[in-house]
Coordinates of C-alpha atoms in Angstrom, one line a residue:
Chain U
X1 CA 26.8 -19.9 -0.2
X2 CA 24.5 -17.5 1.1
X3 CA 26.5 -14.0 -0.3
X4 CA 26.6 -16.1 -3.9
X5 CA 23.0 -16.1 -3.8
X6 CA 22.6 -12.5 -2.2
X7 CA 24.6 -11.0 -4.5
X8 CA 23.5 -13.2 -7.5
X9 CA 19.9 -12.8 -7.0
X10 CA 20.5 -8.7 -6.5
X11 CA 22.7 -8.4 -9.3
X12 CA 19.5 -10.8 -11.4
X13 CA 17.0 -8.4 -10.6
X14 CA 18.0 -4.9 -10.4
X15 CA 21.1 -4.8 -13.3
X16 CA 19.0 -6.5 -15.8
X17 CA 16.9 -4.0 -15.6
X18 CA 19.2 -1.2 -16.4
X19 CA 20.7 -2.6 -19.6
X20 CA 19.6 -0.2 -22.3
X21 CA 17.7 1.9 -19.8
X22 CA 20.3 4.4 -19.2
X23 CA 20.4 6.9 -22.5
X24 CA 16.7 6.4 -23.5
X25 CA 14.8 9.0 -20.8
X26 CA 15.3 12.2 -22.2
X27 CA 12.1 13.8 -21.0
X28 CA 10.4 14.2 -17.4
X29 CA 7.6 11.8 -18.9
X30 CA 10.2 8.9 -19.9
X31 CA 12.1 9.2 -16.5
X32 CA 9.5 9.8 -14.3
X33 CA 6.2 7.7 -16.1
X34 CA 8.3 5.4 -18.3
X35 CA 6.7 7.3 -21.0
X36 CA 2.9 7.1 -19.9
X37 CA 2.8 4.1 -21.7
X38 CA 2.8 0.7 -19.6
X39 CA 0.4 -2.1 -20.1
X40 CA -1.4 -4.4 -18.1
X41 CA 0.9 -6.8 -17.0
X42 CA 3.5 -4.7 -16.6
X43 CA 1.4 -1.8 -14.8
X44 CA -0.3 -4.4 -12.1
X45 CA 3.2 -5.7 -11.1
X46 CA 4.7 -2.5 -11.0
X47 CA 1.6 -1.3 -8.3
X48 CA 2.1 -5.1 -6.3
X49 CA 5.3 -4.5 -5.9
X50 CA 5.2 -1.1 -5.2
X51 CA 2.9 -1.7 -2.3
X52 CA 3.6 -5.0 -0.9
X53 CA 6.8 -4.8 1.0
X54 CA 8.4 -4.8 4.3
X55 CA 4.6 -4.5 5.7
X56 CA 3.6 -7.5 3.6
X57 CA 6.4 -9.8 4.4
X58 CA 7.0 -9.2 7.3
X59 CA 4.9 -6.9 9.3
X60 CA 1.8 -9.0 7.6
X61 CA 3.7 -12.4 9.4
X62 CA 4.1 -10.3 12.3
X63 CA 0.2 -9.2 12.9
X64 CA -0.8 -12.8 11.8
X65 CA 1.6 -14.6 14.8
X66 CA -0.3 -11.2 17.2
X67 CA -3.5 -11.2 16.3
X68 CA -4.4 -14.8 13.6
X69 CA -6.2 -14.9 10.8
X70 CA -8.6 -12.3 11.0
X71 CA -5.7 -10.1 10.0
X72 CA -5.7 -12.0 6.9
X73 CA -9.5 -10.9 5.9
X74 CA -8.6 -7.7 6.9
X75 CA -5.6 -6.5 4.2
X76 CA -6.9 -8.9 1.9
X77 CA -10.6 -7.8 1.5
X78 CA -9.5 -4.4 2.9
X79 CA -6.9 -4.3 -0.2
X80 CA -9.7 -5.8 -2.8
X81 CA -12.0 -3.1 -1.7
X82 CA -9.2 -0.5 -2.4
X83 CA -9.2 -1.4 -5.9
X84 CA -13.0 0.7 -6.1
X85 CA -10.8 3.7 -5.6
X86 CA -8.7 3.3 -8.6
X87 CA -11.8 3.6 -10.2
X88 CA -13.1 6.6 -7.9
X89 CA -10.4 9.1 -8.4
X90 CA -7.8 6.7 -10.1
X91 CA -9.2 7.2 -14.1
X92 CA -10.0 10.9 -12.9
X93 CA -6.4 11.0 -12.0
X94 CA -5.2 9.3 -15.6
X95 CA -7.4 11.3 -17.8
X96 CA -6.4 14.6 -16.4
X97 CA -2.8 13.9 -16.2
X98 CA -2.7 12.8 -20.1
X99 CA -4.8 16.5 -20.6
X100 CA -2.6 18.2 -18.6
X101 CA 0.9 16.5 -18.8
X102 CA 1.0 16.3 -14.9
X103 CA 3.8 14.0 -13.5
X104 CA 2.9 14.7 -9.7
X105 CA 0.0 14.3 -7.5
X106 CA 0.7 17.9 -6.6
X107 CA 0.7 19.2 -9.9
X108 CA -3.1 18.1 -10.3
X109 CA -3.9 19.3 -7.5
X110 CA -2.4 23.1 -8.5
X111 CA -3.6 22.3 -11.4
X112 CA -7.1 22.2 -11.3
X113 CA -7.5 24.4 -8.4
X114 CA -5.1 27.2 -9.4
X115 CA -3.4 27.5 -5.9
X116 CA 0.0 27.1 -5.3
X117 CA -0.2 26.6 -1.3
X118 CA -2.9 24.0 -1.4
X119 CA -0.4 22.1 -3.9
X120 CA 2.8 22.9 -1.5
X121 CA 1.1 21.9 1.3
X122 CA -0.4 18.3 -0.4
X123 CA 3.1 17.6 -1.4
X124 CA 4.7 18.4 1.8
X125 CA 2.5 16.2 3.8
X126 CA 3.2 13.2 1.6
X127 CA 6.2 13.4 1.6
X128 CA 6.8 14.1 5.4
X129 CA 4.1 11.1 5.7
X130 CA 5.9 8.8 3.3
X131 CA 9.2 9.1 5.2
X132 CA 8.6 6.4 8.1
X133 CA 7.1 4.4 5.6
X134 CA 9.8 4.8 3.2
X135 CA 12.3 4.0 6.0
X136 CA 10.1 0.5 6.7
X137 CA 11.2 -0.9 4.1
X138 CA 15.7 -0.4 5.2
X139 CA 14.0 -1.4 8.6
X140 CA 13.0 -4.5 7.4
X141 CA 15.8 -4.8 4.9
X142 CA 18.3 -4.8 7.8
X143 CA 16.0 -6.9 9.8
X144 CA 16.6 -10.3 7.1
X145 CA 20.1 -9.1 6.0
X146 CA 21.2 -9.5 9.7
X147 CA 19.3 -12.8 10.1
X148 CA 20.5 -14.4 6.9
X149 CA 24.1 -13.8 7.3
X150 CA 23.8 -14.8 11.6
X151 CA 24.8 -11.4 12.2
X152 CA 27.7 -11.6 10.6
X153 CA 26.2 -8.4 8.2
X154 CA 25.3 -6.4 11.8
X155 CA 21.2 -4.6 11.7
X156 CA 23.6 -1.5 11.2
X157 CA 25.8 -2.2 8.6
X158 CA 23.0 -3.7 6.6
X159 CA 21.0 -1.1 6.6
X160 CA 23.6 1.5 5.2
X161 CA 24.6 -1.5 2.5
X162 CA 20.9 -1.6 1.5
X163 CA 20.6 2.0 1.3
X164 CA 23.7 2.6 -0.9
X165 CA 22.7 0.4 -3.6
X166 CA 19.1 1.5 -3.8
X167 CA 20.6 5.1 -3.9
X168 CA 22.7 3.7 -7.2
X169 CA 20.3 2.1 -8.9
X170 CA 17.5 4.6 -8.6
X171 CA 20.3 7.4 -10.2
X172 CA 21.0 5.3 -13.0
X173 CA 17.7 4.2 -13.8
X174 CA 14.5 6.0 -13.1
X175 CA 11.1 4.7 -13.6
X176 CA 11.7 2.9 -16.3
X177 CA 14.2 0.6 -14.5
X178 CA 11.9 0.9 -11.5
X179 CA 9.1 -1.0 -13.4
X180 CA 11.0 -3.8 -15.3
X181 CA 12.3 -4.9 -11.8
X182 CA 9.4 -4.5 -10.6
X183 CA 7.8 -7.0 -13.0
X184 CA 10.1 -9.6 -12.3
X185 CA 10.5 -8.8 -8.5
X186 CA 6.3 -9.0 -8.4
X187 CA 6.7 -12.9 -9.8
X188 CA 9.1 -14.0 -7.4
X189 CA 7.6 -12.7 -4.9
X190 CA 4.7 -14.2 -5.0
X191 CA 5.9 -17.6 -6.5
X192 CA 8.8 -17.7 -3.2
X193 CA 6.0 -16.9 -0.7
X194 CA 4.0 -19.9 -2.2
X195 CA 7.1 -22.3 -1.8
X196 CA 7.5 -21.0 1.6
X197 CA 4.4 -21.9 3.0
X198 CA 4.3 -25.5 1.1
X199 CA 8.3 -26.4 2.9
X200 CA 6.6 -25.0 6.2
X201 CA 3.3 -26.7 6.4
X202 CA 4.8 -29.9 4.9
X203 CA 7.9 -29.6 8.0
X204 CA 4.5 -29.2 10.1
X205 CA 2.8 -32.4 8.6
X206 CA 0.2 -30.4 6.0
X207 CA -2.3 -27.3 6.7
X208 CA -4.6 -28.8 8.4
X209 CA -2.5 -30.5 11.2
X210 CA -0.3 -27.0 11.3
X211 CA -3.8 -25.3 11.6
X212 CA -5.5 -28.1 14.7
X213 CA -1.9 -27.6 16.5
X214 CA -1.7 -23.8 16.5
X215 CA -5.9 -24.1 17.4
X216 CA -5.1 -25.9 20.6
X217 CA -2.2 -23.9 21.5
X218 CA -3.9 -20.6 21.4
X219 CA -7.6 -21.0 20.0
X220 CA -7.9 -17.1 20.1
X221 CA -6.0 -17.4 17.0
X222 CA -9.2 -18.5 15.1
X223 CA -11.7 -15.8 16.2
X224 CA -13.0 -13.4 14.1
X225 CA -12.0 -10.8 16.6
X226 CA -8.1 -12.2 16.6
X227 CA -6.3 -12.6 19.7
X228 CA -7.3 -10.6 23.0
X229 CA -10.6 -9.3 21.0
X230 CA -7.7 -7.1 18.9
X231 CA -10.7 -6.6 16.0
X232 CA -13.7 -5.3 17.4
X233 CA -16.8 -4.6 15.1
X234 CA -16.0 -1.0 14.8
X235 CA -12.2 -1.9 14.3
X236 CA -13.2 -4.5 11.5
X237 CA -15.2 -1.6 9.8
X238 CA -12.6 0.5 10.3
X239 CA -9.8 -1.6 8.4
X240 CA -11.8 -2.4 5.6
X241 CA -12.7 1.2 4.9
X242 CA -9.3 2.4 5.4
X243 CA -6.9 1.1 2.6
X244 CA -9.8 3.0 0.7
X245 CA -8.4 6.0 1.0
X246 CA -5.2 5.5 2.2
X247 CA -3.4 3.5 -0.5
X248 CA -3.9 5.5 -3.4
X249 CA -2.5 8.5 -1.9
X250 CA 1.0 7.0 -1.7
X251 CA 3.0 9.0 -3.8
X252 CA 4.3 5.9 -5.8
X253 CA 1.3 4.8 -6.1
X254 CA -0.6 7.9 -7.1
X255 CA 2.0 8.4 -9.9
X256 CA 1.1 4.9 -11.2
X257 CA -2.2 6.5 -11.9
X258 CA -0.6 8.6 -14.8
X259 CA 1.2 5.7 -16.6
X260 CA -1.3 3.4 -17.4
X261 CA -1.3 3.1 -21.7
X262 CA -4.8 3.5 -21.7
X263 CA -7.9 3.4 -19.2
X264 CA -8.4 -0.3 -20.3
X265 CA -4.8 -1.2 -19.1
X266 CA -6.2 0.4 -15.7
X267 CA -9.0 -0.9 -15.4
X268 CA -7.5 -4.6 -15.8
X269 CA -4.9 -3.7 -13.4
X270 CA -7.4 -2.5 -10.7
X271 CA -9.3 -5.8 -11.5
X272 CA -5.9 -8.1 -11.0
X273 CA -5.3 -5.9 -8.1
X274 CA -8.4 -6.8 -6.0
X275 CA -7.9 -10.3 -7.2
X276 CA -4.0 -11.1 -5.6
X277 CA -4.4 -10.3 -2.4
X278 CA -7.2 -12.8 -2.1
X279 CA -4.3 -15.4 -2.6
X280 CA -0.8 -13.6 -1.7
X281 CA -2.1 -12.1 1.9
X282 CA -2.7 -15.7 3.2
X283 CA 0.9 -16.7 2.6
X284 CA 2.8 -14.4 5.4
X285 CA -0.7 -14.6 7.7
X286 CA -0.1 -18.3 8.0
X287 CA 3.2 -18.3 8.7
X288 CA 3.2 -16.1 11.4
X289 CA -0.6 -18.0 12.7
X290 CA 2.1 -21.6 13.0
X291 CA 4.7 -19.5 14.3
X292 CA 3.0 -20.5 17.9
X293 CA 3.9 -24.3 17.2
X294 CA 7.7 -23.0 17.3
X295 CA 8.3 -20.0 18.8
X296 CA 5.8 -19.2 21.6
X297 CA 5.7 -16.3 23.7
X298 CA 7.4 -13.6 21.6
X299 CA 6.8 -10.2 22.0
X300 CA 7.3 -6.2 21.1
X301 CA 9.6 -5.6 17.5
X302 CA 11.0 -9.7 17.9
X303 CA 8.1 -10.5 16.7
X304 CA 8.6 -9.0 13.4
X305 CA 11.2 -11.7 13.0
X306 CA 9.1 -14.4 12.8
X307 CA 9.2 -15.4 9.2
X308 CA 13.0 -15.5 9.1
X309 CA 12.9 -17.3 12.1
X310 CA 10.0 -20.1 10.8
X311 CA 12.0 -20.0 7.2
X312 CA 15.3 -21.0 9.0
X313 CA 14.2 -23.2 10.9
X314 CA 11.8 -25.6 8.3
X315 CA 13.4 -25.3 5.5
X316 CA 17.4 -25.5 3.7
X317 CA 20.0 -22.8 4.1
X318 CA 19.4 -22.4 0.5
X319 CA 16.2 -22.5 0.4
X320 CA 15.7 -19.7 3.4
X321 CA 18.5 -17.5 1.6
X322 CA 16.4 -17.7 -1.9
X323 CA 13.8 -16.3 -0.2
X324 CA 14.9 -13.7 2.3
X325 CA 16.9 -12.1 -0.6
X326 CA 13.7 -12.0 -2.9
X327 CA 12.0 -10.1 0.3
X328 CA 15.0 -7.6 0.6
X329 CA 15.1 -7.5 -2.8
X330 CA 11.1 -6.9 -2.7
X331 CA 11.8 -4.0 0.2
X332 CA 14.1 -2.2 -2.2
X333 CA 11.4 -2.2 -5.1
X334 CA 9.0 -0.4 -2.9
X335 CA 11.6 2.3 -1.8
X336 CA 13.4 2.7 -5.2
X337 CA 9.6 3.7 -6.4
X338 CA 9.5 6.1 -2.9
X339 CA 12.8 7.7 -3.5
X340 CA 12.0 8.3 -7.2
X341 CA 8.1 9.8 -6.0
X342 CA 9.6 11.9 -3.0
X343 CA 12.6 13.2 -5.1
X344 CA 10.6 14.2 -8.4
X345 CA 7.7 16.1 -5.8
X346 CA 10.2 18.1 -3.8
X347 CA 12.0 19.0 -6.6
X348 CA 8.5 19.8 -9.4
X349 CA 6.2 20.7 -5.9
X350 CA 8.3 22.6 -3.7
X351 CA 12.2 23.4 -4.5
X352 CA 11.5 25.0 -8.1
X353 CA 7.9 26.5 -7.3
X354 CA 9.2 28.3 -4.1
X355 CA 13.0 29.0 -6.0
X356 CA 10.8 30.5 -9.3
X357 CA 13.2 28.9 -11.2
X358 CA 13.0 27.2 -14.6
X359 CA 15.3 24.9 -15.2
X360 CA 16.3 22.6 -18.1
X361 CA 15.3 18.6 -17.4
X362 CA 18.6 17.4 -17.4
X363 CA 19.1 20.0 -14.4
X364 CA 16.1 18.5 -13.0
X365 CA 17.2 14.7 -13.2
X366 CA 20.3 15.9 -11.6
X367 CA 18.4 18.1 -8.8
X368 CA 16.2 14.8 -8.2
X369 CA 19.5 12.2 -8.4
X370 CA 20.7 14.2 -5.4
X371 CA 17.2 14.6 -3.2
X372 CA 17.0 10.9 -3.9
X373 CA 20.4 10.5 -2.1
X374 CA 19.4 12.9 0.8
X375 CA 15.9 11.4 1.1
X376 CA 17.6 7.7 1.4
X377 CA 19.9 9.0 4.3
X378 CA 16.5 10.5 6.6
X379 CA 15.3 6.9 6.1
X380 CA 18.3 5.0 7.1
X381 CA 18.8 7.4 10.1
X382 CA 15.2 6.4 11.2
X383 CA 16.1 3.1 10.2
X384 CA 19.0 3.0 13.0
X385 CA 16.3 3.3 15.8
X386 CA 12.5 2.4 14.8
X387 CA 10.1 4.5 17.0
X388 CA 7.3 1.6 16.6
X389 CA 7.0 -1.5 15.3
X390 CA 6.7 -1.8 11.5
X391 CA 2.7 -2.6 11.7
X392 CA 2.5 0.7 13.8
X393 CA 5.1 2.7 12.0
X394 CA 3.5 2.3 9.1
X395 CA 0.0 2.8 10.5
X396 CA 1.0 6.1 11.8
X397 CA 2.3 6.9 7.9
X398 CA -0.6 5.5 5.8
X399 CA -3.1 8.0 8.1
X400 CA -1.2 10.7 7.4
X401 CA -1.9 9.8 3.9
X402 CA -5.5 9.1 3.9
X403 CA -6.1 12.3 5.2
X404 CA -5.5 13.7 1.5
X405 CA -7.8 11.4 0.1
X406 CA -10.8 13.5 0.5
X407 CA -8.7 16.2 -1.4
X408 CA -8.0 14.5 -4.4
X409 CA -11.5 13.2 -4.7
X410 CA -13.1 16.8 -4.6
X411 CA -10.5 18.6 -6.7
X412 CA -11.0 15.6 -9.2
X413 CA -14.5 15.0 -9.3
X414 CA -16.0 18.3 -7.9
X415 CA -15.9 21.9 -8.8
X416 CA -14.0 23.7 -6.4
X417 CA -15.1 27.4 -5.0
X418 CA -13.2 28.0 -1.8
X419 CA -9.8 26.0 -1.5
X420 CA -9.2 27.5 2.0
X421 CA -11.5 24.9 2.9
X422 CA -9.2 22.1 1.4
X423 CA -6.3 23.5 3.3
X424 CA -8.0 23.6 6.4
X425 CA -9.3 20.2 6.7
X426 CA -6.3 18.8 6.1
X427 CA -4.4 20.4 8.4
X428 CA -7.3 19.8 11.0
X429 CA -7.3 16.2 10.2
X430 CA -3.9 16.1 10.9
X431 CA -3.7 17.5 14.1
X432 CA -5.9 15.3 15.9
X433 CA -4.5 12.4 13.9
X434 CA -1.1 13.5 16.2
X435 CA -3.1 14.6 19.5
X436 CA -4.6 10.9 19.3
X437 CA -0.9 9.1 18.5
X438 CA 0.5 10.5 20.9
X439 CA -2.2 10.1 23.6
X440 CA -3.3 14.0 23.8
X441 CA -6.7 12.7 22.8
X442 CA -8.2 10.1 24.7
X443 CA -10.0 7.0 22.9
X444 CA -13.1 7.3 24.0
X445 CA -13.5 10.4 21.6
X446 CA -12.8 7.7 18.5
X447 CA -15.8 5.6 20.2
X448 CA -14.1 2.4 19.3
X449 CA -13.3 2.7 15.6
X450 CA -9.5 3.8 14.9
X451 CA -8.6 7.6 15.2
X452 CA -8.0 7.8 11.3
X453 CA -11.5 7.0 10.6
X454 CA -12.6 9.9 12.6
X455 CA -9.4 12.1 11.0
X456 CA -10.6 10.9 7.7
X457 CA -14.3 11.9 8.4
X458 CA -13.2 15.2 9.4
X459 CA -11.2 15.9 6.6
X460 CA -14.3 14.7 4.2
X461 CA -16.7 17.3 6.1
X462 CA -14.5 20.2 6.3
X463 CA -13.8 19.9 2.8
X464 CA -16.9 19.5 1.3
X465 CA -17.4 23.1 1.9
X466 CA -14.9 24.3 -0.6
X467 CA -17.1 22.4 -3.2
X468 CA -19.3 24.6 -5.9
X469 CA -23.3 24.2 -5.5
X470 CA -22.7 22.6 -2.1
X471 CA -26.5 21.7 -1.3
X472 CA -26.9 20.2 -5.0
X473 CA -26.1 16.9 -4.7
X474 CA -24.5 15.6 -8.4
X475 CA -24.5 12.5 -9.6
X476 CA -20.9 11.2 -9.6
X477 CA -21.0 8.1 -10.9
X478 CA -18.5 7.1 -13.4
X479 CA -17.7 10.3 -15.3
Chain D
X1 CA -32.9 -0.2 -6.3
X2 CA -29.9 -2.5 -7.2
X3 CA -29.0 -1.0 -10.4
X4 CA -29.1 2.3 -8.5
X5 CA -26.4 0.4 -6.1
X6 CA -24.1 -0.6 -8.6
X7 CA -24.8 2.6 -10.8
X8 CA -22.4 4.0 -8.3
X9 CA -18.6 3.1 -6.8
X10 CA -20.0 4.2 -3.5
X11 CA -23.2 2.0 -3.5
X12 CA -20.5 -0.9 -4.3
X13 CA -18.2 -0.1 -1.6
X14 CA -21.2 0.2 1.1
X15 CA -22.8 -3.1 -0.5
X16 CA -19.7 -4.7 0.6
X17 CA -18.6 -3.1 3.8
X18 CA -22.4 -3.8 5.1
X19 CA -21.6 -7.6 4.0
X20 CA -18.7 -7.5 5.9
X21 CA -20.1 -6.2 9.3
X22 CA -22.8 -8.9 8.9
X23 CA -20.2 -11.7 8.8
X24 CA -18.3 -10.0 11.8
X25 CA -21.6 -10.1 13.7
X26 CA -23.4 -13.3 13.0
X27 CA -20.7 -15.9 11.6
X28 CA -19.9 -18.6 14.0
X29 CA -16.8 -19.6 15.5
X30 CA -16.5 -23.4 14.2
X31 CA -13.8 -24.4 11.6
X32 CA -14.6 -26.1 7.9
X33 CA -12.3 -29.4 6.2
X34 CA -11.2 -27.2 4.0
X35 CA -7.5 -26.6 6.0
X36 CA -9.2 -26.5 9.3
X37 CA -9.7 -22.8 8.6
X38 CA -12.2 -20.6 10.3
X39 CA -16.1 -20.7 9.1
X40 CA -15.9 -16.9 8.7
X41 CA -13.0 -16.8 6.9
X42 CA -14.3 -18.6 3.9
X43 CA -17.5 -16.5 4.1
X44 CA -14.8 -13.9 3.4
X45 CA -12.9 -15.5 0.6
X46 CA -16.6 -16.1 -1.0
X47 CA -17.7 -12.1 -0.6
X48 CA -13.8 -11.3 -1.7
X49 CA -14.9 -13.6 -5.2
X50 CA -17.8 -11.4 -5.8
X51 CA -16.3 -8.2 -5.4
X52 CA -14.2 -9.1 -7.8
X53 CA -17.1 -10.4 -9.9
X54 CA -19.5 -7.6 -9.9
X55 CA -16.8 -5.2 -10.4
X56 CA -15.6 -7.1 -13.7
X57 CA -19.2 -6.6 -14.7
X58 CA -20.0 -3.2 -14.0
X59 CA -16.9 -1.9 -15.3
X60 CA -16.7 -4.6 -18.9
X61 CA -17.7 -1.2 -21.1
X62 CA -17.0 1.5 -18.9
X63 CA -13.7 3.0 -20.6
X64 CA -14.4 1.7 -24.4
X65 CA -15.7 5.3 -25.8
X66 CA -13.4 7.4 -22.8
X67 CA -10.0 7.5 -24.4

């Protein structure tokens, strides 16, 4: 019963999409921006999806059974606060890339700067940043595909099955395909997650008694610090500045920027987007918050198990299946959109620049097709053996990311002078971002907020010198 | 002084991660009917519903006359 429903539900959501799909894109706008031309709807699911994924299933259930419900504040107002940068650089982003016919973040940045190294080395860092995250989402892919079939699918196996039909379906269909599934796979997921926690807390006698039991289990649960004073003031600020910068510098994410149908559609979109999370972020949280009532005492990567493990146990085989298969399902959407980003930007950013090659777009669809397929196998091999936990893994990514922010905001909204000072704080930023991940750096020097916030920082001061009329401070409000 | 604030995307964000800090400072630790959920945690759920309200407002005719 449970492969009828895997392979139903997969076969629901991703070939639909293709039908009529396949012959329509016959320029790099159609197959990589559907065309610049989405709406609202269609443009705010395509961004949920996008970004909720493996970390919002499971690594969200994960932090919520580690460290309670402040987690829950945290991403949700955290991702309601990102929605300001849409607005910050994300119309900036839209208007130029209609001017200019830009398809990557790259290309803006070349663009508007005039240097080819400052674009090569933008793209290279989201992409090299992109990659554990990217290879989150066949992590937790192989995570519920082993769970769900008892391990009769081994964590192995599944994650080379996963990865072999994202590689197909992202050949055939491009964005375009990406989106529609998107769409749908945006609905599920939210309307699944809402059924999941209503089987649970009724299995647990309602939200309030699941809520007193975990409270006198482990009251720490509760705190506004979470457990073993995990948020700290300085962490708290920290967290809700962070998705900020970090989450519109995903690649898939900055793309959206581009294929909004006008700046109305993003502006709604930015406006739904600060809205969701408000609701969909509690779901996981409070899952893994109850998973104390059940499952006490967990620890390290097992504890990224815990909503398959509370879904299995509360609620029918069927039931449990539906759901796990809309969260694969969910961690395919995000890293169809990653494969189809990291493929067009190697191939428009750094393989044709550095080449000096002009080549026809079918050649480039074909080029891509096959970076996609490569780009899928580095994930899966970091998929065999996770070096963190997916919380931390993708931590580690997302900073690497936010590091660019500061980048995009100047070369979008500033006049830029000297460049070399873009290049330099982002390489800067980044190697304290490693010395302090891997311990080279001790903590004290972050003074109790996270080490991106100080990366960040020093990516923002460094930068600012590359801007025009540095001591003449402009007004930058919404131009 | 407040139109100044939300004449600008940063004056929002700061607004907000000021109202924030205060809530991680001062809130107290007991738990409301509502769910038996934290105190602090519906403070957060109310500043998360004006966000979203005063950025509908400041942005209702930003992008008319952009396009």
């Amino acid at each position: 019963m449970i492969y009828v429903i895997l392979i139903t539900y997969l076969a629901f959501t991703f070939w639909g999409s293709l039908i009529g799909v396949k012959m329509k894109s016959s320029t790099p706008e159609s197959y990589f921006l559907a065309n610049r031309n989405l709406g609202t709807i269609s443009l705010f699911f395509t961004i949920l999806a996008t970004n909720f994924s493996a970390f919002y299933f499971l690594g969200f259930a994960g932090e919520g059974y580690k460290i309670g419900y402040a987690h829950y504040v945290i991403m949700a107002l955290g991702t309601a606060l990102a929605s300001i940068s849409f607005f910050i650089i994300g119309v900036k982003v839209w208007v130029l890339g209609k001017k200019n016919g830009y398809i990557t973040p790259a290309e803006l940045i070349y663009g508007e700067t005039k240097d080819r190294r400052l674009g090569l080395l933008f793209s290279s860092v989201m992409i090299i940043f992109t990659l554990p995250y990217l290879s989150l989402q066949i992590i937790g892919g192989g995570f519920i595909l082993e769970n769900l079939t008892n391990g009769d699918v081994s964590y192995p196996l599944a994650v080379i099955l996963l990865t072999v039909f994202t590689i197909v379906y992202v050949v055939i269909g491009g964005m375009e395909s990406v989106a529609k599934t998107d769409l749908k796979q945006g609905l599920l997921m939210i309307l699944f997650m809402f059924l999941a926690v209503f089987f649970i807390s009724k299995e647990l006698g309602g939200i309030s008694k699941a809520n007193q039991m975990t409270k006198s289990i482990m009251p720490e649960l509760f705190d506004i610090t979470g457990r073993n004073q995990h948020y700290t003031p300085q962490k708290w600020f920290s967290y809700l500045i962070f998705w900020i910068f970090c989450i519109p510098m995903f690649p898939q994410l900055f793309m959206r920027f581009y294929i909004a149908r006008d700046l109305q559609k993003l502006r709604s979109s930015a406006l739904l987007y600060a809205f969701i999370p408000l609701v969909i972020s509690l779901f996981p949280v409070m899952i893994g918050v109850w998973g104390h009532i059940n499952f006490p005492g967990l620890e390290g990567k097992e504890i990224d198990q815990i909503l398959p493990k509370m879904l299995l146990l509360h609620t029918s085989e069927i039931f449990s299946a539906i759901v796990m298969t809309g969260a694969i399902a969910a961690f395919m959407s995000t890293l169809d959109s990653q494969l189809l980003a990291m493929s067009t930007m190697f191939t428009r950013d750094i393989y044709l620049p550095l080449r000096k090659l002009s080549i026809s777009f079918d050649q480039e669809v074909r080029l891509g097709r096959i970076l996609v397929v490569i780009f899928a196998i580095i994930g899966m091999v970091l998929a065999f053996k996770p070096f963190d936990t997916i919380f931390d893994m993708g931590k580690m990514a997302f900073s690497g990311l936010a590091i660019l922010f500061p980048t995009a905001y100047f070369v979008t909204r500033k006049r830029i002078k000297r460049t070399i000072y873009l290049k330099i704080g982002i390489l800067t930023s980044l190697a304290v971002l490693i010395l302090f991940y891997y311990d080279l750096l001790p903590d004290y020097l972050a003074f109790g907020f996270e080490p991106f916030i100080i990366c960040i920082l020093l990516s923002f001061f460094i930068q600012y010198f590359s801007v025009e009329n540095l001591m003449k401070t402009k007004k930058i409000i919404f131009k | 002084m407040l139109k100044k604030i939300y004449n600008s995307w940063w004056g929002i964000l700061f607004l907000f991660l000021a109202m924030a800090q205060f809530i991680v400072v001062f809130a107290d630790t007991g738990t409301v009917s509502i769910f038996k959920w934290p105190t602090w945690l519906i403070y957060f759920m109310v500043a998360h519903v004006v966000l979203i309200a005063m950025l509908w407002i400041v942005t209702r005719n930003q992008f008319k006359d952009k396009e």
